[in-house]
């Protein structure tokens, strides 16, 4: 029996934009049931590759063929929906479901509606006044519900919380059809993809497995060819060391030999020395960073005030690295805004340490001078920054964040959304803060930029607070995780994001409040009740076990 035909084939495809070659003599195919993750730098050709696969663009030369009966669905980043429609019109059209009982009795359809929180939006809600994130979820649901041979998704995890990303991974894994997905979410790539395509320098390199396999294979290729520059290799080594210290399942899938890659990390120290950084942070910050004391806070809604925090008490100390997770609307951004003073509590108080110099990265790209060039916008803040024990010039830091020398003279107004996000981060770091407050910092960043950011944060001698749906980033950067579940309290999670998902799946099992510096207590019990194990102790034990495992 002959092998089944690919769903889509690219044969010797060439594509250029002006004088810039995006894809050069690329040949590849998407097989039935194959799940492919596409990675690469912003502007490297990922979106161009998707447009050729889906037929929204044509190659300059070469050929793209698709199976004649191919049913393909596409989610782009535009979020464009038909005017004058409701959620029901877009997701459950009469052409697919003539009567309500047809979809109401389908568990897969109900799973999509609840997994993407469309039941909370309401099926008869008009899509026109919705936010960009809500419109993206509606558009994603419309594609997931359809019986498709091939699903092409461009950044589907944007605007989903941690729980939503986990649900999407499980749902996609259970689908029978093929998948091509562009995403910066490395956990999602590992969980879902059987193949990874790296788009770089006009070529597409294919690797078996998800992100971990891709990272190992890239390091092996770089070691054999011996052409990768030293700085890039240092980042790859650090990434490998992090992956190796993680769950064994991460490195169980690759079929290629990994001994050579292991040799790269034989002498690689832990990503950061937490104790040394905490000591340095304490000298810079003193004993107090943020003390939240008996805070009440509510936001206005059409149905009256909605309480986000009630009698909230929380301490953030020097050198703490805390990830904040929670359901959409639980108040994660509101908590950060209370800490940095953008809003005030209705009751209680937020005490800020006298030496705190905080840098706040919001979800909105603001305060960038549109007429200035990239390097000028960075140098307006500082020409030299000291991050940890490194002194870094504005130009060098810009290059590490993906702005090559010629790109540093591009006007800010001509930058893409991802580039503007990178520039916003650059300006914050050049100001040499001692507290970083980051709200969804991974949005619009490619994986190489995320790796560079993680490398810088490894040596950052201060306090880091992160709200993110990117669980890989949270695990990589943070030593503690706390959760907002919408009940007005803040819960400490010694088991990290995995514990959050387990307890959410169990219907909100009893949590412990994050009352102090790593300390926890059961909700509703006196603060004098000693926990069996603190978040700090659990994290320290896990890191020590990983260190001993690595030595063995």
Steps between C-alpha positions, in 0.01 A plus 500: 500500500635841409560760770216753550538831323588809701224746572719787373831495313749781433746424220809720451311808615663844484346812653644849544371833624678764297868415514464292818485125441255340745495140373759359259456165322286353780343156458284344772163337564228461761382141549156395624488505881839671531524777763765756404627792708658792312767704680742775401578866554232763444526606138684179409226365272260302723189691390614490137533123523147472640359722227656275235368186668147640523494661154458860614827578320680350202871419463722693261617166364450135585172322557248453783253211465212403725291185513187552294246430777700677772289663774723766657433757772716805572532723806704812428593780741257756358195384696274615215140378534193567280326828581169488681542144627470334840708227661235248393513617135878458484552184705174308448375606154171356367694346210658260753232476769139533385366456853641571845478138616746402225788682668370491856527121495855502363756483786779631273303816421412554865867453591603776257236741630603452863873459436516838323254661746244582232225389737598795718487741205156373397409343166279793404763764584588721201865472393541865392558654848720215623866543591773364275555204732132409507473521121805274465339239726181510293700459177700211651183323616351526150799310358521238776136399466524432124601151374830591331783304340750779576490776760740794460532719809703820542572569871187325635609524866498881504216629724457160669577448867712207624194281536380587149839412350496163678147432374595593142801266507284210620230573241744526210673177602166319480420630150549263209607763245832665425626819663744776412545752781715809544548572870758632745352281776770240553294286738226479236754401233631220722154380595346499151751481217650190340720708267660845528585722204757776554476782246834681474719658231265404218494132597266274696671240720284210622552322835323204657308582818403822675700790643731292721596274209552804279727664759714187535522451123592863441781472754626181336495661155684806632762286673571295187514796263691715754380821338261634765630805678601462865225717648225300328660174612507620858124559484442157345710334772304677771172400338616137477604501865154627595326236289720223643408599854131482411266199486659193331213485246634814333797315353344156450363559149804595285622214281840649424815450710515751789835410657676779312240750614543381859873572470414863434347539845741286703654807661202734475412640846138552611322777311531733799636505854179583687666545839763741370237699310277518807791630708580765241133593473470537877793745500336702221142483624510454877239285673187633333399501137119480509275441803133459411299540821127415529422633152149511353463589135204493261449600138182654359281291269156541343358291785675701770844470666673164466738412783844385386681502837359474848715538812806414290834478681821421315871568539753525215859494620839590350614251238162329473416362155127441495274385219133601526242282325122494501183490298422787266335783692633387839698823543860419406559830319306689769734354764808621312348846454433520875862414571645764266256765618293542184185426700412529870328240721146561627617397847829397657835615372795408278836584660787549254862477614688830507773380264269334246560611141240303307469454124151400387441331165130523423315310229477817293791640301510862611735793539721419203624803302373426144746727319812383682708213369531179700848568639410861581190384689717268711777756555240756611474286816872417539805423290641240742303273732627278779298179528634277775876495456484596132541843344313506170485778244170603345611369160612163638180447695295596193688239297434234764130579467500443127579847364795449264730796439314616189159455667602726790459801273141419407244763609289379792184577305598239238542213748268202518300423815755242614791736440329779695448257788871414495591869498272562797683228694837642399415845632385355832821301547723795407347698789667255744195430720525282809143368465353368174121476474416322173146456366496236224861573394506212248226644277628562145854380582670224301675211673853635446400829664338315789821304552702824502256654751526195725879521483492863615252425779729221625750766610244764605573579868156614602137398539304364202120476482357335188144459376511258208302227326834357380565226754846420357605861563351495852680175585823631350509842665308468828577323828144528638151496350184652644148485360191720482187288466243776508395454864677812628808323637851419385610135524855365530579201279808302612444269200497788252278515191440124504345528847283789384362295210444193718306697757299683237413167338396367841247782529701738712649281770591686822792729438736684729528876513827663402517705815867569532848453364461145375281406796158343454195424712169326427223737394280588792746393772711717732836610369670326791421157351829365368487341154641154445736641243548852371518601137861602546594166659328301227670699226839474671461122539409464134800704386738306729367168366556626144855608586584157649344324202714706265819412689414129485 
